[in-house]
PDB file of C-alpha atoms in Angstrom:
ATOM      1  CA  MET A   1       9.853 -45.828  11.902  1.00 71.00           C
ATOM      2  CA  PRO A   2      13.418 -46.245  13.186  1.00 81.00           C
ATOM      3  CA  ILE A   3      14.656 -46.660   9.599  1.00 93.00           C
ATOM      4  CA  THR A   4      13.650 -44.832   6.432  1.00 96.00           C
ATOM      5  CA  LEU A   5      13.103 -46.372   3.029  1.00 97.00           C
ATOM      6  CA  GLU A   6      16.100 -44.397   1.840  1.00 97.00           C
ATOM      7  CA  ALA A   7      18.375 -45.871   4.526  1.00 97.00           C
ATOM      8  CA  LEU A   8      17.087 -49.369   3.770  1.00 98.00           C
ATOM      9  CA  GLU A   9      17.774 -48.859   0.059  1.00 98.00           C
ATOM     10  CA  THR A  10      21.377 -47.900   0.776  1.00 98.00           C
ATOM     11  CA  ILE A  11      21.876 -51.140   2.722  1.00 98.00           C
ATOM     12  CA  VAL A  12      20.115 -53.393   0.218  1.00 98.00           C
ATOM     13  CA  ARG A  13      21.893 -51.906  -2.783  1.00 98.00           C
ATOM     14  CA  ALA A  14      25.212 -52.417  -1.003  1.00 98.00           C
ATOM     15  CA  ALA A  15      24.218 -56.055  -0.468  1.00 98.00           C
ATOM     16  CA  GLY A  16      23.569 -56.176  -4.199  1.00 98.00           C
ATOM     17  CA  ASP A  17      27.136 -55.056  -4.810  1.00 98.00           C
ATOM     18  CA  VAL A  18      28.316 -57.987  -2.684  1.00 97.00           C
ATOM     19  CA  ALA A  19      26.181 -60.368  -4.731  1.00 96.00           C
ATOM     20  CA  MET A  20      27.419 -58.974  -8.030  1.00 97.00           C
ATOM     21  CA  GLN A  21      31.036 -59.592  -7.080  1.00 95.00           C
ATOM     22  CA  TYR A  22      30.197 -63.298  -7.034  1.00 95.00           C
ATOM     23  CA  PHE A  23      27.850 -63.114 -10.040  1.00 95.00           C
ATOM     24  CA  ASN A  24      30.598 -61.608 -12.156  1.00 95.00           C
ATOM     25  CA  ASP A  25      32.940 -64.499 -11.309  1.00 93.00           C
ATOM     26  CA  LEU A  26      30.692 -67.561 -11.458  1.00 91.00           C
ATOM     27  CA  ASP A  27      33.570 -69.828 -12.488  1.00 88.00           C
ATOM     28  CA  SER A  28      34.926 -69.455  -8.958  1.00 86.00           C
ATOM     29  CA  LEU A  29      31.558 -69.765  -7.205  1.00 85.00           C
ATOM     30  CA  ALA A  30      31.307 -72.545  -4.624  1.00 82.00           C
ATOM     31  CA  ILE A  31      27.923 -74.287  -4.875  1.00 81.00           C
ATOM     32  CA  ASN A  32      26.604 -76.749  -2.312  1.00 78.00           C
ATOM     33  CA  LYS A  33      23.376 -78.685  -1.990  1.00 66.00           C
ATOM     34  CA  LYS A  34      21.082 -78.234   0.994  1.00 60.00           C
ATOM     35  CA  SER A  35      18.999 -81.049  -0.462  1.00 55.00           C
ATOM     36  CA  ALA A  36      18.781 -82.918  -3.765  1.00 50.00           C
ATOM     37  CA  ARG A  37      17.181 -79.940  -5.534  1.00 54.00           C
ATOM     38  CA  ASP A  38      18.015 -76.988  -3.281  1.00 59.00           C
ATOM     39  CA  LEU A  39      21.275 -75.037  -3.650  1.00 67.00           C
ATOM     40  CA  VAL A  40      23.277 -72.646  -1.508  1.00 79.00           C
ATOM     41  CA  THR A  41      26.332 -70.722  -2.683  1.00 86.00           C
ATOM     42  CA  ASP A  42      29.065 -68.646  -1.109  1.00 93.00           C
ATOM     43  CA  ALA A  43      27.172 -65.628  -2.417  1.00 92.00           C
ATOM     44  CA  ASP A  44      24.034 -66.484  -0.417  1.00 93.00           C
ATOM     45  CA  VAL A  45      26.080 -66.671   2.774  1.00 94.00           C
ATOM     46  CA  ALA A  46      28.098 -63.523   2.088  1.00 95.00           C
ATOM     47  CA  VAL A  47      25.046 -61.417   1.240  1.00 97.00           C
ATOM     48  CA  GLU A  48      23.166 -62.627   4.311  1.00 97.00           C
ATOM     49  CA  ASN A  49      26.140 -61.949   6.568  1.00 97.00           C
ATOM     50  CA  TYR A  50      26.400 -58.423   5.186  1.00 98.00           C
ATOM     51  CA  LEU A  51      22.699 -57.740   5.690  1.00 98.00           C
ATOM     52  CA  LYS A  52      22.692 -59.198   9.182  1.00 97.00           C
ATOM     53  CA  GLN A  53      25.542 -56.918  10.212  1.00 97.00           C
ATOM     54  CA  ALA A  54      24.326 -53.768   8.437  1.00 97.00           C
ATOM     55  CA  LEU A  55      20.709 -54.072   9.561  1.00 97.00           C
ATOM     56  CA  GLY A  56      21.833 -54.926  13.075  1.00 95.00           C
ATOM     57  CA  GLU A  57      23.930 -51.769  13.235  1.00 95.00           C
ATOM     58  CA  GLN A  58      21.052 -49.671  11.904  1.00 95.00           C
ATOM     59  CA  CYS A  59      18.355 -51.210  14.115  1.00 93.00           C
ATOM     60  CA  PRO A  60      19.914 -53.203  16.977  1.00 93.00           C
ATOM     61  CA  GLU A  61      16.525 -53.600  18.667  1.00 93.00           C
ATOM     62  CA  TYR A  62      15.245 -55.915  15.924  1.00 95.00           C
ATOM     63  CA  GLY A  63      15.822 -59.619  15.519  1.00 96.00           C
ATOM     64  CA  PHE A  64      16.867 -61.322  12.297  1.00 97.00           C
ATOM     65  CA  TRP A  65      15.582 -64.315  10.363  1.00 97.00           C
ATOM     66  CA  GLY A  66      17.692 -65.268   7.376  1.00 95.00           C
ATOM     67  CA  GLU A  67      17.289 -68.247   5.082  1.00 93.00           C
ATOM     68  CA  GLU A  68      20.860 -69.396   5.641  1.00 93.00           C
ATOM     69  CA  SER A  69      21.582 -68.451   9.269  1.00 92.00           C
ATOM     70  CA  GLY A  70      18.153 -68.972  10.819  1.00 93.00           C
ATOM     71  CA  GLN A  71      16.575 -66.956  13.610  1.00 93.00           C
ATOM     72  CA  THR A  72      18.119 -64.850  16.337  1.00 91.00           C
ATOM     73  CA  ALA A  73      16.627 -64.671  19.821  1.00 86.00           C
ATOM     74  CA  ASN A  74      14.291 -61.698  19.294  1.00 86.00           C
ATOM     75  CA  GLN A  75      11.594 -62.605  16.779  1.00 91.00           C
ATOM     76  CA  THR A  76       8.809 -60.294  17.977  1.00 92.00           C
ATOM     77  CA  SER A  77      10.125 -57.534  15.734  1.00 95.00           C
ATOM     78  CA  ARG A  78      12.501 -58.777  13.059  1.00 97.00           C
ATOM     79  CA  TRP A  79      14.102 -58.496   9.675  1.00 98.00           C
ATOM     80  CA  ILE A  80      13.073 -61.357   7.359  1.00 98.00           C
ATOM     81  CA  VAL A  81      15.728 -61.928   4.704  1.00 98.00           C
ATOM     82  CA  ASP A  82      16.299 -64.091   1.665  1.00 97.00           C
ATOM     83  CA  PRO A  83      19.817 -63.104   0.561  1.00 97.00           C
ATOM     84  CA  ILE A  84      19.443 -64.501  -2.953  1.00 96.00           C
ATOM     85  CA  ASP A  85      15.988 -65.593  -3.994  1.00 96.00           C
ATOM     86  CA  GLY A  86      16.542 -67.581  -7.162  1.00 93.00           C
ATOM     87  CA  THR A  87      19.885 -69.174  -6.303  1.00 92.00           C
ATOM     88  CA  HIS A  88      19.625 -71.658  -9.175  1.00 89.00           C
ATOM     89  CA  SER A  89      19.120 -68.801 -11.650  1.00 92.00           C
ATOM     90  CA  PHE A  90      22.031 -66.930 -10.053  1.00 94.00           C
ATOM     91  CA  SER A  91      24.331 -69.936 -10.353  1.00 92.00           C
ATOM     92  CA  LYS A  92      23.461 -70.320 -14.060  1.00 93.00           C
ATOM     93  CA  GLY A  93      24.263 -66.708 -14.880  1.00 96.00           C
ATOM     94  CA  GLN A  94      20.635 -65.719 -15.442  1.00 96.00           C
ATOM     95  CA  TYR A  95      19.477 -62.249 -14.417  1.00 97.00           C
ATOM     96  CA  PHE A  96      16.194 -63.009 -12.642  1.00 96.00           C
ATOM     97  CA  TRP A  97      17.221 -63.348  -8.980  1.00 97.00           C
ATOM     98  CA  GLY A  98      16.813 -60.951  -6.134  1.00 97.00           C
ATOM     99  CA  ILE A  99      17.574 -59.883  -2.589  1.00 98.00           C
ATOM    100  CA  SER A 100      14.494 -59.774  -0.359  1.00 98.00           C
ATOM    101  CA  VAL A 101      14.353 -57.851   2.928  1.00 98.00           C
ATOM    102  CA  ALA A 102      11.214 -57.256   5.000  1.00 98.00           C
ATOM    103  CA  LEU A 103      10.651 -55.656   8.389  1.00 98.00           C
ATOM    104  CA  GLU A 104       7.958 -57.292  10.515  1.00 97.00           C
ATOM    105  CA  ILE A 105       6.876 -55.684  13.799  1.00 96.00           C
ATOM    106  CA  ASP A 106       4.530 -57.584  16.125  1.00 94.00           C
ATOM    107  CA  GLY A 107       3.426 -59.884  13.309  1.00 94.00           C
ATOM    108  CA  GLU A 108       2.727 -57.054  10.842  1.00 97.00           C
ATOM    109  CA  LEU A 109       4.795 -56.440   7.712  1.00 98.00           C
ATOM    110  CA  ARG A 110       5.789 -52.787   7.819  1.00 98.00           C
ATOM    111  CA  MET A 111       8.508 -52.311   5.203  1.00 98.00           C
ATOM    112  CA  GLY A 112       9.896 -54.330   2.316  1.00 98.00           C
ATOM    113  CA  ALA A 113      12.533 -54.179  -0.393  1.00 98.00           C
ATOM    114  CA  VAL A 114      13.295 -56.506  -3.284  1.00 98.00           C
ATOM    115  CA  TYR A 115      16.329 -55.763  -5.417  1.00 98.00           C
ATOM    116  CA  GLY A 116      17.347 -57.467  -8.643  1.00 98.00           C
ATOM    117  CA  PRO A 117      21.011 -56.404  -8.922  1.00 98.00           C
ATOM    118  CA  ALA A 118      21.616 -57.921 -12.358  1.00 98.00           C
ATOM    119  CA  LEU A 119      18.538 -56.078 -13.659  1.00 97.00           C
ATOM    120  CA  ASP A 120      19.153 -52.999 -11.505  1.00 97.00           C
ATOM    121  CA  ASP A 121      15.476 -53.008 -10.536  1.00 98.00           C
ATOM    122  CA  TYR A 122      14.739 -51.901  -6.980  1.00 98.00           C
ATOM    123  CA  TYR A 123      11.247 -52.339  -5.525  1.00 98.00           C
ATOM    124  CA  CYS A 124      10.153 -51.126  -2.112  1.00 98.00           C
ATOM    125  CA  ALA A 125       7.077 -50.400  -0.016  1.00 98.00           C
ATOM    126  CA  GLU A 126       6.053 -49.119   3.378  1.00 98.00           C
ATOM    127  CA  LYS A 127       2.744 -50.133   4.920  1.00 98.00           C
ATOM    128  CA  GLY A 128       0.041 -47.593   4.137  1.00 97.00           C
ATOM    129  CA  LYS A 129       2.321 -45.435   1.991  1.00 98.00           C
ATOM    130  CA  GLY A 130       2.490 -47.196  -1.378  1.00 98.00           C
ATOM    131  CA  ALA A 131       5.002 -49.079  -3.489  1.00 98.00           C
ATOM    132  CA  TRP A 132       7.777 -47.955  -5.822  1.00 98.00           C
ATOM    133  CA  LYS A 133      10.095 -49.277  -8.514  1.00 98.00           C
ATOM    134  CA  ASN A 134      13.320 -47.350  -9.017  1.00 98.00           C
ATOM    135  CA  GLY A 135      11.782 -44.365  -7.248  1.00 97.00           C
ATOM    136  CA  LYS A 136       8.532 -44.249  -9.246  1.00 98.00           C
ATOM    137  CA  PRO A 137       5.104 -45.290  -7.864  1.00 98.00           C
ATOM    138  CA  ILE A 138       3.741 -48.578  -9.196  1.00 98.00           C
ATOM    139  CA  ARG A 139       0.271 -50.112  -9.398  1.00 98.00           C
ATOM    140  CA  VAL A 140      -1.168 -53.465 -10.439  1.00 98.00           C
ATOM    141  CA  SER A 141      -2.556 -53.918 -13.937  1.00 98.00           C
ATOM    142  CA  ASP A 142      -6.071 -53.038 -15.062  1.00 98.00           C
ATOM    143  CA  GLU A 143      -6.611 -56.357 -16.851  1.00 98.00           C
ATOM    144  CA  THR A 144     -10.140 -57.693 -16.242  1.00 98.00           C
ATOM    145  CA  SER A 145     -10.233 -60.677 -18.599  1.00 98.00           C
ATOM    146  CA  LEU A 146      -8.677 -63.954 -17.508  1.00 98.00           C
ATOM    147  CA  ALA A 147      -8.473 -65.054 -21.129  1.00 98.00           C
ATOM    148  CA  SER A 148      -6.280 -62.045 -21.920  1.00 98.00           C
ATOM    149  CA  SER A 149      -4.172 -62.289 -18.771  1.00 98.00           C
ATOM    150  CA  MET A 150      -0.525 -63.130 -18.267  1.00 98.00           C
ATOM    151  CA  VAL A 151       0.239 -65.146 -15.126  1.00 98.00           C
ATOM    152  CA  SER A 152       3.362 -66.464 -13.465  1.00 96.00           C
ATOM    153  CA  THR A 153       4.094 -69.308 -11.098  1.00 93.00           C
ATOM    154  CA  GLY A 154       6.865 -71.473  -9.682  1.00 85.00           C
ATOM    155  CA  PHE A 155       7.505 -75.059  -8.731  1.00 82.00           C
ATOM    156  CA  ALA A 156       9.203 -75.075  -5.341  1.00 73.00           C
ATOM    157  CA  CYS A 157       6.885 -77.966  -4.500  1.00 65.00           C
ATOM    158  CA  LEU A 158       8.731 -80.194  -6.976  1.00 65.00           C
ATOM    159  CA  ARG A 159      11.984 -79.807  -5.024  1.00 67.00           C
ATOM    160  CA  GLN A 160      10.259 -81.708  -2.220  1.00 67.00           C
ATOM    161  CA  TYR A 161       8.853 -84.449  -4.476  1.00 67.00           C
ATOM    162  CA  LEU A 162       5.303 -83.713  -3.273  1.00 68.00           C
ATOM    163  CA  GLU A 163       2.428 -85.629  -4.855  1.00 71.00           C
ATOM    164  CA  ASP A 164       0.206 -82.593  -4.290  1.00 78.00           C
ATOM    165  CA  ASN A 165       2.113 -80.281  -6.597  1.00 81.00           C
ATOM    166  CA  ASN A 166       1.537 -77.332  -8.891  1.00 82.00           C
ATOM    167  CA  LEU A 167       1.496 -79.137 -12.228  1.00 88.00           C
ATOM    168  CA  PRO A 168      -2.266 -79.876 -12.481  1.00 87.00           C
ATOM    169  CA  ARG A 169      -3.093 -76.346 -11.355  1.00 91.00           C
ATOM    170  CA  PHE A 170      -0.687 -74.864 -13.885  1.00 92.00           C
ATOM    171  CA  ASN A 171      -2.220 -76.932 -16.677  1.00 92.00           C
ATOM    172  CA  ARG A 172      -5.707 -75.663 -15.845  1.00 96.00           C
ATOM    173  CA  ILE A 173      -4.679 -72.032 -15.643  1.00 96.00           C
ATOM    174  CA  ALA A 174      -2.362 -72.131 -18.661  1.00 95.00           C
ATOM    175  CA  GLN A 175      -5.248 -73.231 -20.865  1.00 96.00           C
ATOM    176  CA  ALA A 176      -7.391 -70.347 -19.624  1.00 97.00           C
ATOM    177  CA  THR A 177      -4.863 -67.529 -20.045  1.00 97.00           C
ATOM    178  CA  THR A 178      -2.920 -65.906 -22.863  1.00 96.00           C
ATOM    179  CA  GLY A 179       0.573 -65.855 -21.334  1.00 96.00           C
ATOM    180  CA  GLN A 180       2.405 -67.891 -18.720  1.00 97.00           C
ATOM    181  CA  ARG A 181       5.790 -67.233 -17.161  1.00 96.00           C
ATOM    182  CA  ARG A 182       8.084 -69.171 -14.845  1.00 92.00           C
ATOM    183  CA  LEU A 183      10.869 -66.734 -13.979  1.00 92.00           C
ATOM    184  CA  GLY A 184      12.586 -68.331 -10.995  1.00 91.00           C
ATOM    185  CA  SER A 185      12.337 -65.878  -8.087  1.00 96.00           C
ATOM    186  CA  ALA A 186       9.141 -65.626  -6.073  1.00 96.00           C
ATOM    187  CA  ALA A 187      10.283 -62.328  -4.576  1.00 97.00           C
ATOM    188  CA  LEU A 188      10.614 -60.718  -8.003  1.00 98.00           C
ATOM    189  CA  ASP A 189       7.521 -62.521  -9.324  1.00 97.00           C
ATOM    190  CA  LEU A 190       5.465 -60.754  -6.655  1.00 98.00           C
ATOM    191  CA  CYS A 191       6.970 -57.444  -7.711  1.00 98.00           C
ATOM    192  CA  THR A 192       5.987 -58.037 -11.322  1.00 98.00           C
ATOM    193  CA  VAL A 193       2.361 -58.276 -10.166  1.00 98.00           C
ATOM    194  CA  ALA A 194       2.827 -55.032  -8.226  1.00 98.00           C
ATOM    195  CA  ASP A 195       4.271 -53.384 -11.325  1.00 98.00           C
ATOM    196  CA  GLY A 196       1.546 -54.634 -13.672  1.00 98.00           C
ATOM    197  CA  GLN A 197       3.936 -56.766 -15.717  1.00 98.00           C
ATOM    198  CA  VAL A 198       1.840 -59.847 -14.970  1.00 98.00           C
ATOM    199  CA  ASP A 199      -1.715 -60.051 -13.690  1.00 98.00           C
ATOM    200  CA  ALA A 200      -1.360 -62.847 -11.122  1.00 98.00           C
ATOM    201  CA  PHE A 201       1.188 -65.083  -9.421  1.00 98.00           C
ATOM    202  CA  TRP A 202       0.814 -68.176  -7.297  1.00 96.00           C
ATOM    203  CA  GLU A 203       3.100 -70.777  -5.770  1.00 92.00           C
ATOM    204  CA  GLN A 204       3.011 -73.385  -3.033  1.00 91.00           C
ATOM    205  CA  GLU A 205       5.437 -74.675  -0.401  1.00 88.00           C
ATOM    206  CA  LEU A 206       7.447 -71.486  -0.034  1.00 92.00           C
ATOM    207  CA  ASN A 207       8.802 -69.926   3.155  1.00 93.00           C
ATOM    208  CA  LEU A 208       8.024 -66.543   4.680  1.00 97.00           C
ATOM    209  CA  TYR A 209      11.459 -65.202   3.776  1.00 97.00           C
ATOM    210  CA  ASP A 210      10.723 -65.925   0.093  1.00 96.00           C
ATOM    211  CA  ILE A 211       7.619 -63.746  -0.007  1.00 97.00           C
ATOM    212  CA  ALA A 212       7.500 -61.328   2.951  1.00 98.00           C
ATOM    213  CA  ALA A 213       8.867 -58.264   1.157  1.00 98.00           C
ATOM    214  CA  GLY A 214       7.172 -59.095  -2.136  1.00 98.00           C
ATOM    215  CA  VAL A 215       3.675 -59.489  -0.725  1.00 98.00           C
ATOM    216  CA  LEU A 216       3.899 -56.142   1.053  1.00 98.00           C
ATOM    217  CA  ILE A 217       5.061 -54.468  -2.157  1.00 98.00           C
ATOM    218  CA  ALA A 218       2.236 -56.142  -4.110  1.00 98.00           C
ATOM    219  CA  LYS A 219      -0.384 -55.256  -1.501  1.00 98.00           C
ATOM    220  CA  GLU A 220       0.717 -51.619  -1.383  1.00 98.00           C
ATOM    221  CA  ALA A 221       0.425 -51.566  -5.177  1.00 98.00           C
ATOM    222  CA  GLY A 222      -3.195 -52.707  -4.980  1.00 98.00           C
ATOM    223  CA  ALA A 223      -2.903 -56.493  -5.222  1.00 98.00           C
ATOM    224  CA  THR A 224      -5.026 -59.075  -3.428  1.00 98.00           C
ATOM    225  CA  ILE A 225      -3.067 -61.494  -1.213  1.00 98.00           C
ATOM    226  CA  THR A 226      -4.866 -64.758  -0.404  1.00 98.00           C
ATOM    227  CA  ASP A 227      -4.504 -68.506  -0.171  1.00 98.00           C
ATOM    228  CA  PHE A 228      -5.752 -70.802  -2.926  1.00 96.00           C
ATOM    229  CA  LYS A 229      -9.296 -70.636  -1.524  1.00 97.00           C
ATOM    230  CA  GLY A 230      -9.400 -66.870  -1.469  1.00 97.00           C
ATOM    231  CA  ASN A 231      -8.852 -66.374   2.250  1.00 98.00           C
ATOM    232  CA  PRO A 232      -6.985 -63.072   2.746  1.00 97.00           C
ATOM    233  CA  GLY A 233      -3.578 -63.170   4.406  1.00 97.00           C
ATOM    234  CA  VAL A 234       0.057 -64.119   3.919  1.00 97.00           C
ATOM    235  CA  PHE A 235       0.320 -67.883   3.407  1.00 95.00           C
ATOM    236  CA  PRO A 236       3.776 -69.067   2.278  1.00 94.00           C
ATOM    237  CA  LYS A 237       2.490 -72.587   1.603  1.00 93.00           C
ATOM    238  CA  GLN A 238      -0.238 -71.215  -0.678  1.00 95.00           C
ATOM    239  CA  VAL A 239       0.580 -67.726  -1.858  1.00 96.00           C
ATOM    240  CA  PHE A 240      -1.835 -66.335  -4.437  1.00 98.00           C
ATOM    241  CA  VAL A 241      -1.495 -62.732  -5.598  1.00 98.00           C
ATOM    242  CA  THR A 242      -3.631 -61.031  -8.251  1.00 98.00           C
ATOM    243  CA  ASN A 243      -4.436 -57.584  -9.551  1.00 98.00           C
ATOM    244  CA  GLY A 244      -7.813 -58.033  -7.828  1.00 98.00           C
ATOM    245  CA  LYS A 245      -9.750 -57.837 -11.074  1.00 98.00           C
ATOM    246  CA  ILE A 246      -9.272 -61.461 -12.140  1.00 98.00           C
ATOM    247  CA  LEU A 247      -9.335 -63.032  -8.677  1.00 98.00           C
ATOM    248  CA  ASP A 248     -12.871 -64.423  -8.958  1.00 97.00           C
ATOM    249  CA  GLN A 249     -12.122 -65.869 -12.393  1.00 98.00           C
ATOM    250  CA  LEU A 250      -8.975 -67.622 -11.185  1.00 97.00           C
ATOM    251  CA  LEU A 251     -10.244 -69.042  -7.900  1.00 97.00           C
ATOM    252  CA  PRO A 252     -12.281 -71.879  -9.492  1.00 97.00           C
ATOM    253  CA  LEU A 253      -9.103 -73.085 -11.242  1.00 97.00           C
ATOM    254  CA  MET A 254      -6.965 -73.126  -8.087  1.00 94.00           C
TER     255      MET A 254
END
């Protein structure tokens, strides 16, 4: 690989420092609306600009796809970046938001990092080599009972006023499980599955930059990555990630 996990961590943590400068002065934060329920802040733009420059200097042969700036010319091998996943949480002074950076080469996710600066939790993975949180290996949970499981989800679909939304699905699954969480950052949600903090996560109507790094981290930690019908693969419009042991119990409720 032309970049090591250690070099990527240095860049992503530095991007976290940029984000924290804004987070620590929210009274001065400029917030704009991309749509009625979708926000962008000066912090999103500043973090993405930093990552675009730093990653470009490290690996000039790769293209870049960022949530705020879009795609550069070379998209065969590219960095896929969400500068602040959980902008609404960020703007409210909550801690559960993260920076997501993935490297995709010829359509295959090869490296990923998700950093929660306010939590100081850093997750990373490299294809075929495992996943880590703050330098320690992580694995999915051993929970086998759906009734005893904790699950998490999100409601990006509601921002788009879709009639086919996550509410009926959430109601079914909530009644069948012990704990339910809605934390506000899909990137970090995926990492909590990887780390065994929750046993499954699903969401619909996301974008690849929301989940690219997180799904690689979860997969390298032993998670199953499917759509809502159980087809394996990375599907931003129907991302469904489990510890593998409760997958068959959850599928009928999806």
